[in-house]
Short mmCIF file of C-alpha atoms in Angstrom, two decimals:
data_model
loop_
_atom_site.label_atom_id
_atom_site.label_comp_id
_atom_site.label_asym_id
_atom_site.label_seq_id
_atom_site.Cartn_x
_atom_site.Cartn_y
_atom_site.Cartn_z
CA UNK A 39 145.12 96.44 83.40
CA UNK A 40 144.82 100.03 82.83
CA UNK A 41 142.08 102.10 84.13
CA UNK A 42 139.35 102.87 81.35
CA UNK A 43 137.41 106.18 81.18
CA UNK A 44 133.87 106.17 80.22
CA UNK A 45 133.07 108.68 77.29
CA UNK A 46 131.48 111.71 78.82
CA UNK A 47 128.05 111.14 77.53
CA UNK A 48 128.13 107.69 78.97
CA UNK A 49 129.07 108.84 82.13
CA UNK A 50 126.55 111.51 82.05
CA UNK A 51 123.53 108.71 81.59
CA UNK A 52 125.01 106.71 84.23
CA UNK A 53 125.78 109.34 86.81
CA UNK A 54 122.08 110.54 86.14
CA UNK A 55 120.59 107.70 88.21
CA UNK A 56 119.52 108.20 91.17
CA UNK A 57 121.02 106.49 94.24
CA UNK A 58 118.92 104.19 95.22
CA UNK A 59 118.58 102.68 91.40
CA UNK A 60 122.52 101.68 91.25
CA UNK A 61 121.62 99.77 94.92
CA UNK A 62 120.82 96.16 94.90
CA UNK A 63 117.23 95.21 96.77
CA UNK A 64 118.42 93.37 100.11
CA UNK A 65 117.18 89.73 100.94
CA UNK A 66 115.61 89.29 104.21
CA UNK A 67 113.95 86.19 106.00
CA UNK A 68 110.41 85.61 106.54
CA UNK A 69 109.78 87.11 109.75
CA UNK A 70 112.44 90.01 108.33
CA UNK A 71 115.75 88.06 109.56
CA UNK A 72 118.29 90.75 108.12
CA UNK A 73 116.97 94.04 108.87
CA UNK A 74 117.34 95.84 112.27
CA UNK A 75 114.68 97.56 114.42
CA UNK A 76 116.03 100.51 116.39
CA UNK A 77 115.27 98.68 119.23
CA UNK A 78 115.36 94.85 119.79
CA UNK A 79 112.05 93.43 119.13
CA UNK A 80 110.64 91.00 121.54
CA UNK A 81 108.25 88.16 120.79
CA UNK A 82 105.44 86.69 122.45
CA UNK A 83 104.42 83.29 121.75
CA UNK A 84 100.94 82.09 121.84
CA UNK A 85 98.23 80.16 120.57
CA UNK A 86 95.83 80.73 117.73
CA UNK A 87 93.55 78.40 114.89
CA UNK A 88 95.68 75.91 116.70
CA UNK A 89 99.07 76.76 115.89
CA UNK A 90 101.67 78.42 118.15
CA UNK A 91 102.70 81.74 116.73
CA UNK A 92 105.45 84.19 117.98
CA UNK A 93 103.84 88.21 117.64
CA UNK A 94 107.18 90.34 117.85
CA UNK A 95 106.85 93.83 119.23
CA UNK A 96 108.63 96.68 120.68
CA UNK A 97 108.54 97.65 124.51
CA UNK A 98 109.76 101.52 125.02
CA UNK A 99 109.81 102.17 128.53
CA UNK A 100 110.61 105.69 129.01
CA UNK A 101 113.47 107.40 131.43
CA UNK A 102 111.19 109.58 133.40
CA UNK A 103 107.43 107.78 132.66
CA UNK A 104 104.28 109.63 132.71
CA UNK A 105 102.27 106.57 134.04
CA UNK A 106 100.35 106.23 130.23
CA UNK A 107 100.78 103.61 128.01
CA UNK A 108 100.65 104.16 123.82
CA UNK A 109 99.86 101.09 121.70
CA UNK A 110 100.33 101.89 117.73
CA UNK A 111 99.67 99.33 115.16
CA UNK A 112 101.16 99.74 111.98
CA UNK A 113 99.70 99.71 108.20
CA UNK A 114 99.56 97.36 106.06
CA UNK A 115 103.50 97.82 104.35
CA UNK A 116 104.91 98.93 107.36
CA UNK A 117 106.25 97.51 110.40
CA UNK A 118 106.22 98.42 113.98
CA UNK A 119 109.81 100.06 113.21
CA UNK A 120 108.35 102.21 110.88
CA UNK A 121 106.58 103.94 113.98
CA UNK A 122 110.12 104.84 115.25
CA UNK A 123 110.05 108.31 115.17
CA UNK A 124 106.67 108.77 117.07
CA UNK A 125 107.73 106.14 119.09
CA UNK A 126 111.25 108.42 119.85
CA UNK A 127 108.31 111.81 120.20
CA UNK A 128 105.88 109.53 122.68
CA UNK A 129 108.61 108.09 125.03
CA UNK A 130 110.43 111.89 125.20
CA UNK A 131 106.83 112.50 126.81
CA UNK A 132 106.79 109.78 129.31
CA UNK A 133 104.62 107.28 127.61
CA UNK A 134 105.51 103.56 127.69
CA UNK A 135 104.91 102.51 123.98
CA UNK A 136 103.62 99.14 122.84
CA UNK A 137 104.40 98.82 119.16
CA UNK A 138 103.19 95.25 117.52
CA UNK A 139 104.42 93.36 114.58
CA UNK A 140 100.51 91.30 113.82
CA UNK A 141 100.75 87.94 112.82
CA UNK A 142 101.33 88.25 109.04
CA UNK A 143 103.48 90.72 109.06
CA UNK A 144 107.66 91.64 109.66
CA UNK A 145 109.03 89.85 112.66
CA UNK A 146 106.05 88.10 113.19
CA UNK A 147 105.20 84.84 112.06
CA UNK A 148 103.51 83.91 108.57
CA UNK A 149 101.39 81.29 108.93
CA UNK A 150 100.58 78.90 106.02
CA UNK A 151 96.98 78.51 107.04
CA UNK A 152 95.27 81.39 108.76
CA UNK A 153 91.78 83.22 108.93
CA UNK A 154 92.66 86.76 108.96
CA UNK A 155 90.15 89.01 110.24
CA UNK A 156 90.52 92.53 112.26
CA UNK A 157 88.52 90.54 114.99
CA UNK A 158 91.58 88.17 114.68
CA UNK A 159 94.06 90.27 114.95
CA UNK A 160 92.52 92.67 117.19
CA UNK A 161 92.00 89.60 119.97
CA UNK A 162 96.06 88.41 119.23
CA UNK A 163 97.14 91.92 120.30
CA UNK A 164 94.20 91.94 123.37
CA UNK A 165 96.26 88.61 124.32
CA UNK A 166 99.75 90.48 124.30
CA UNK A 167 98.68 93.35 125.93
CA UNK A 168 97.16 91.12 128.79
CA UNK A 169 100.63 89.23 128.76
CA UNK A 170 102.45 92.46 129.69
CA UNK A 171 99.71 93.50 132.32
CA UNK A 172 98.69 96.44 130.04
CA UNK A 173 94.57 97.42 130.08
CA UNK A 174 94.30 100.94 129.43
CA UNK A 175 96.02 103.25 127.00
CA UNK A 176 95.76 105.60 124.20
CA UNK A 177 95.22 103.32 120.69
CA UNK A 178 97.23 104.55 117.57
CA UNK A 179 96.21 102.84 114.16
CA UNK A 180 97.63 104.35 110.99
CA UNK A 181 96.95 103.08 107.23
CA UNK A 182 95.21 99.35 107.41
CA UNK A 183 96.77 99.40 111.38
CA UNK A 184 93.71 102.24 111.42
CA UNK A 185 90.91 99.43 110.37
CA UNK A 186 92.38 97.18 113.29
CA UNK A 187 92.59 100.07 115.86
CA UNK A 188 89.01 100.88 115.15
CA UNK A 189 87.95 97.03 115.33
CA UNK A 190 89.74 96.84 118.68
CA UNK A 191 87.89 99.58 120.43
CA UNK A 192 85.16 98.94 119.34
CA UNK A 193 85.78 95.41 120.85
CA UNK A 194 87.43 96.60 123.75
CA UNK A 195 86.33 100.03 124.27
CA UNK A 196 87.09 100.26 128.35
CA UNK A 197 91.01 99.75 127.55
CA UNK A 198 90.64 102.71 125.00
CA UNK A 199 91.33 106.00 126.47
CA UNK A 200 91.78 107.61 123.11
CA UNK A 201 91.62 106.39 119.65
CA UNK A 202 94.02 108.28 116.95
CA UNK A 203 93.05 107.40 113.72
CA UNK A 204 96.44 108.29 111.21
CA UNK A 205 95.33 108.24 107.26
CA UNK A 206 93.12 105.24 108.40
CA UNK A 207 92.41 102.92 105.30
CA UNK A 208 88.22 102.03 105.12
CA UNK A 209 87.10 105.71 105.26
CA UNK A 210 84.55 103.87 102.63
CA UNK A 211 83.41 100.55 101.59
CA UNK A 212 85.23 99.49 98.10
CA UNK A 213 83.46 96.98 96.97
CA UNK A 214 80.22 99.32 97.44
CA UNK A 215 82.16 102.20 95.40
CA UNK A 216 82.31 99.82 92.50
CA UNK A 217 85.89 98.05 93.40
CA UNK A 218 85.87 95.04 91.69
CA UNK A 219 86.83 91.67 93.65
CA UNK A 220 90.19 90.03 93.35
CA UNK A 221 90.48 86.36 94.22
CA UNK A 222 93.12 85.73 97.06
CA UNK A 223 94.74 83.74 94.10
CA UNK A 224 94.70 86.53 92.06
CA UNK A 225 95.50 88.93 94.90
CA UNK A 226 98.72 86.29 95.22
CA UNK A 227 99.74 86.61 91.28
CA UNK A 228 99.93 90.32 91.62
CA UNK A 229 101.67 90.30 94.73
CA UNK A 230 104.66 88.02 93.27
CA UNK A 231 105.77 90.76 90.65
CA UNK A 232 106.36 93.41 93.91
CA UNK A 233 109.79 94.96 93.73
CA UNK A 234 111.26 97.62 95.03
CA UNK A 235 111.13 99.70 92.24
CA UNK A 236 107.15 98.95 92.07
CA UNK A 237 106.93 99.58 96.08
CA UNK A 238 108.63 102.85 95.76
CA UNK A 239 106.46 104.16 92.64
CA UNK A 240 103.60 103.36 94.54
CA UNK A 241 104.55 105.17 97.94
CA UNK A 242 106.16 108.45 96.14
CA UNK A 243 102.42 108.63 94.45
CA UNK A 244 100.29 108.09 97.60
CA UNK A 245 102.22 107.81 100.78
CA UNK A 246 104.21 111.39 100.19
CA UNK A 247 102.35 113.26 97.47
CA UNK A 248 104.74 112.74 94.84
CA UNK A 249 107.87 113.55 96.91
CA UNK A 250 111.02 111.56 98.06
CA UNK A 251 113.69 111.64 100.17
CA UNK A 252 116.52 109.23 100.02
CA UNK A 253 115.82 108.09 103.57
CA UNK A 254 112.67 106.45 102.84
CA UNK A 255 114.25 103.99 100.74
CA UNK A 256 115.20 102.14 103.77
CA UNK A 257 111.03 101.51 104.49
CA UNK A 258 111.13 100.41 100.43
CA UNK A 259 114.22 97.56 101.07
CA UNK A 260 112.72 96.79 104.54
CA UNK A 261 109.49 95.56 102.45
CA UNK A 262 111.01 94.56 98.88
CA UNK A 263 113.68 92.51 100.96
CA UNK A 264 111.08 90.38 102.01
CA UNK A 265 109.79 89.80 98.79
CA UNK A 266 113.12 88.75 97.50
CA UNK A 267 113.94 86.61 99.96
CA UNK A 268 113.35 82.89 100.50
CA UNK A 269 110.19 83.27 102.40
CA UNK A 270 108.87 85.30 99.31
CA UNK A 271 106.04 82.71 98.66
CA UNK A 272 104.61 82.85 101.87
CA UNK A 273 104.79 86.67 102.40
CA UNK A 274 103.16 87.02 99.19
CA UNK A 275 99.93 84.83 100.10
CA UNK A 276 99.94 86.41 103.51
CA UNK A 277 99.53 89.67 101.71
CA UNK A 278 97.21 88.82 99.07
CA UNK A 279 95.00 87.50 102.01
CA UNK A 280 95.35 90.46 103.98
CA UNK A 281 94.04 92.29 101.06
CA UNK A 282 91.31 89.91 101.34
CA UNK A 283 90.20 90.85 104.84
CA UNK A 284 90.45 95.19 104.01
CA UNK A 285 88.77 94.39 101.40
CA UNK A 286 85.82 92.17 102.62
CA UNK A 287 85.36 94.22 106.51
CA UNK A 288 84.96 97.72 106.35
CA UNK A 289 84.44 99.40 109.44
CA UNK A 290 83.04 102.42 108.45
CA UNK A 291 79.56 101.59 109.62
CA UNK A 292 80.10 101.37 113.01
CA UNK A 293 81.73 105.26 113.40
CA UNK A 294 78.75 106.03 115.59
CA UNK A 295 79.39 103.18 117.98
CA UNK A 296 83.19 104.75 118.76
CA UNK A 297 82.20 106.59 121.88
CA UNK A 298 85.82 107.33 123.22
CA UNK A 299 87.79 110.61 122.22
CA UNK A 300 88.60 110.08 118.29
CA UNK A 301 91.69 112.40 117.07
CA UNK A 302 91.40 111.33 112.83
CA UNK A 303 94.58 112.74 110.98
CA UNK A 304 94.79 113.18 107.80
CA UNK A 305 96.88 114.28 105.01
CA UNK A 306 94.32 116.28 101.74
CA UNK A 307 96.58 114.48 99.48
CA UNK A 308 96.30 110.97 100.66
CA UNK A 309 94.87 108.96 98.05
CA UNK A 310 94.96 105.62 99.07
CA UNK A 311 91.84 102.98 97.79
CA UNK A 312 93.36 99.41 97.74
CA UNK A 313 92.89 97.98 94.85
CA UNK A 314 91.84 100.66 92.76
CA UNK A 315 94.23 99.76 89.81
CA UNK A 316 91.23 97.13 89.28
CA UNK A 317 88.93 99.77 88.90
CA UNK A 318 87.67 101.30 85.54
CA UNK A 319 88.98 104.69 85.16
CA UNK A 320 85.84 106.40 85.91
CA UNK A 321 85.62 105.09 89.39
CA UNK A 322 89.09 105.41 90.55
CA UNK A 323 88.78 108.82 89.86
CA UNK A 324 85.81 108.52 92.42
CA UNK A 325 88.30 106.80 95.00
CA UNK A 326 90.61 107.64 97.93
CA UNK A 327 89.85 111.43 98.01
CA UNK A 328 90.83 111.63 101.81
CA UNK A 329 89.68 115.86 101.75
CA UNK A 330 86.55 114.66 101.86
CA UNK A 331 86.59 111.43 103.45
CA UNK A 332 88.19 112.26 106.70
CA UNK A 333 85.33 115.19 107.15
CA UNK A 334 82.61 112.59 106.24
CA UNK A 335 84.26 109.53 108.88
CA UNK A 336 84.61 112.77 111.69
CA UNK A 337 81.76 114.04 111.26
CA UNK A 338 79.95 110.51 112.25
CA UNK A 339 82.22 109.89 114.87
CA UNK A 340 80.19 110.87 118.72
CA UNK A 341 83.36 112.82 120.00
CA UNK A 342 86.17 112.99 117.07
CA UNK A 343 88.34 116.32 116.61
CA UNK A 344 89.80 116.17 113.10
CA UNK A 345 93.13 117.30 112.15
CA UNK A 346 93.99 117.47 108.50
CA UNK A 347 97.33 118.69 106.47
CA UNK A 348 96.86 120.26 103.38
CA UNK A 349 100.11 119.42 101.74
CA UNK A 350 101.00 115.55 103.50
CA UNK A 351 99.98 112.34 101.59
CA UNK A 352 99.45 108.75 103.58
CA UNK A 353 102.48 108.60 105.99
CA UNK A 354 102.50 112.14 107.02
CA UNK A 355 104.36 111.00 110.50
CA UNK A 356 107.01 110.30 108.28
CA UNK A 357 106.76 112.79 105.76
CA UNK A 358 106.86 115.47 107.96
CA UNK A 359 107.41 114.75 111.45
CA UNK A 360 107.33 118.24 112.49
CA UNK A 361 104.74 118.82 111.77
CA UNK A 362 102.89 115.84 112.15
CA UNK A 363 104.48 115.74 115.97
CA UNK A 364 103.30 118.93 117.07
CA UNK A 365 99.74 118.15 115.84
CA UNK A 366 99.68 114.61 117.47
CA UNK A 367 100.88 116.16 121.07
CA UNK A 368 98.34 118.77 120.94
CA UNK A 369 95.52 116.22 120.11
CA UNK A 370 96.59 114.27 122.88
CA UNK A 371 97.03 116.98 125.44
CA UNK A 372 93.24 117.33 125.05
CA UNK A 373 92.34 114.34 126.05
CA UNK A 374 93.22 112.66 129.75
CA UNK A 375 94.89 109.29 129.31
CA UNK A 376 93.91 107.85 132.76
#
């Protein structure tokens, strides 16, 4: 068979496309069989609502350790491997780093049945932290993994030596903003149509400010292979329930009850309000203005030093790690881990 040559306008359309939208979405299993941490993940198995659950989560133990220990909990589409490169910055500097997949999420199991609540998840990860012996350390929550770092210190707040709040979601209450409610059911429908092309529309808009750069596809196929694998079902009504519980327990009316050392970051051009698209246009216009919200949450906040970046959207650890890096460091360095 001879070789055929497409006409040049054809080949101009086709050749316009970027790279990622020639690419086929990956399939991975439900706790993310198929896709590869930078570092093994371990798992911890343990009891709770009467089932036996496995939590995966990463253990960095650093070559010459500083004697501090950094837990980070991750947002609501990421995984603890999204943390890596903070992870990489944090064990250069001698920290040990704890870095949890919750229950729900990535490695971790999906339960069928399960109450999901921040006190919930906040107690699994007080269990795996007493597992490894671990009961002080700094406390790292970014997106929805912000909500649950909040909730845990303000459950736990002697293991909390500093709380570092990263484009937490819950800067304000939703519902009270004029949010309407979504059914877990209909939470569920919505969260069946998610592809990769609709996860990576959605975090060009609010996660990077309307940037992208081809290696944050691999976060998109990490999450979209989930949803088109054969667990797809289950991590769908996991989701839609974990909408549920952002939606339902803010924590923004407790800021005055944080009394450790709060460093909030923030990227000006985060505009993240889950489930906004439900709102009329007149209040989501209202909605996930984080210029003003990370003032307001700082400024209520007994001891908080606020850091914001003028030009980052939601992830801004991964949008710009240089600068984000040399921001975190410099928040921590004021504050004594011990």
């Amino acid at each position: 068979m001879g070789i055929r040559v497409l006409p040049a306008a054809l080949l101009s359309i086709c050749c316009a496309f970027p790279v990622w939208a020639q690419t086929q979405t990956p399939s991975y299993g439900l706790q993310l069989e198929g896709f590869n941490y930078a570092w093994p993940a371990r798992h911890f198995t343990f009891t709770s609502q009467g089932q036996s659950l496995e939590m995966a989560y990463l253990d960095i133990r650093p070559e010459k350790a500083n004697g501090q220990v950094a837990v980070l909990m991750h947002g609501k589409n990421f995984c603890s491997d999204t943390w890596e490169g903070t992870i990489r910055l944090l064990s250069e500097q001698g920290y040990r780093v704890i870095a949890p997949d919750q229950i729900g999420f990535c490695k971790s199991s999906k339960p069928a049945a399960y109450q999901f609540s921040f006190q919930q998840l906040a107690e699994n990860t007080h269990q795996l932290l007493n597992h490894l012996g671990i009961t002080r350390f700094r406390l790292m929550g970014h997106s929805t993994g912000g909500m649950l770092a909040t909730r845990f210190a303000l459950m736990y707040p002697d293991s909390v030596s500093q709380l570092i709040l990263v484009d937490p979601v819950g800067l304000e209450d939703l519902k009270r903003k004029g949010v309407p409610y979504r059914t877990i059911d209909q939470w569920y429908q919505k969260e069946l149509k998610t592809t990769a092309a609709s996860i990576r529309k959605y975090e060009q808009h609010t996660y990077y400010a309307g940037e992208w750069q081809p290696e944050w596809d691999k976060w998109v196929n990490m999450l979209a292979g989930m949803y088109n694998g054969p667990g797809k079902q289950r991590i769908a009504w996991n989701s839609a329930q974990l909408y549920d519980m952002i939606y339902t327990q803010p924590v923004m009316y407790e800021w005055g009850d944080l009394h450790m050392p709060v460093l909030l970051m923030v990227g000006k051009k985060d505009n993240t309000a889950p489930g906004k698209d439900g709102a009329p246009p007149s209040v989501q216009a209202t909605l996930g203005n984080y210029a003003v919200l990370g003032k307001e949450a700082a400024s209520k906040m007994p001891h908080a030093t606020l850091v914001e970046f003028d030009n980052l959207g939601h992830a801004p650890q991964i949008q710009d790690p240089a600068v984000f890096n040399a921001a975190l460091l410099k928040g921590m360095a004021a504050v004594s881990g011990k």
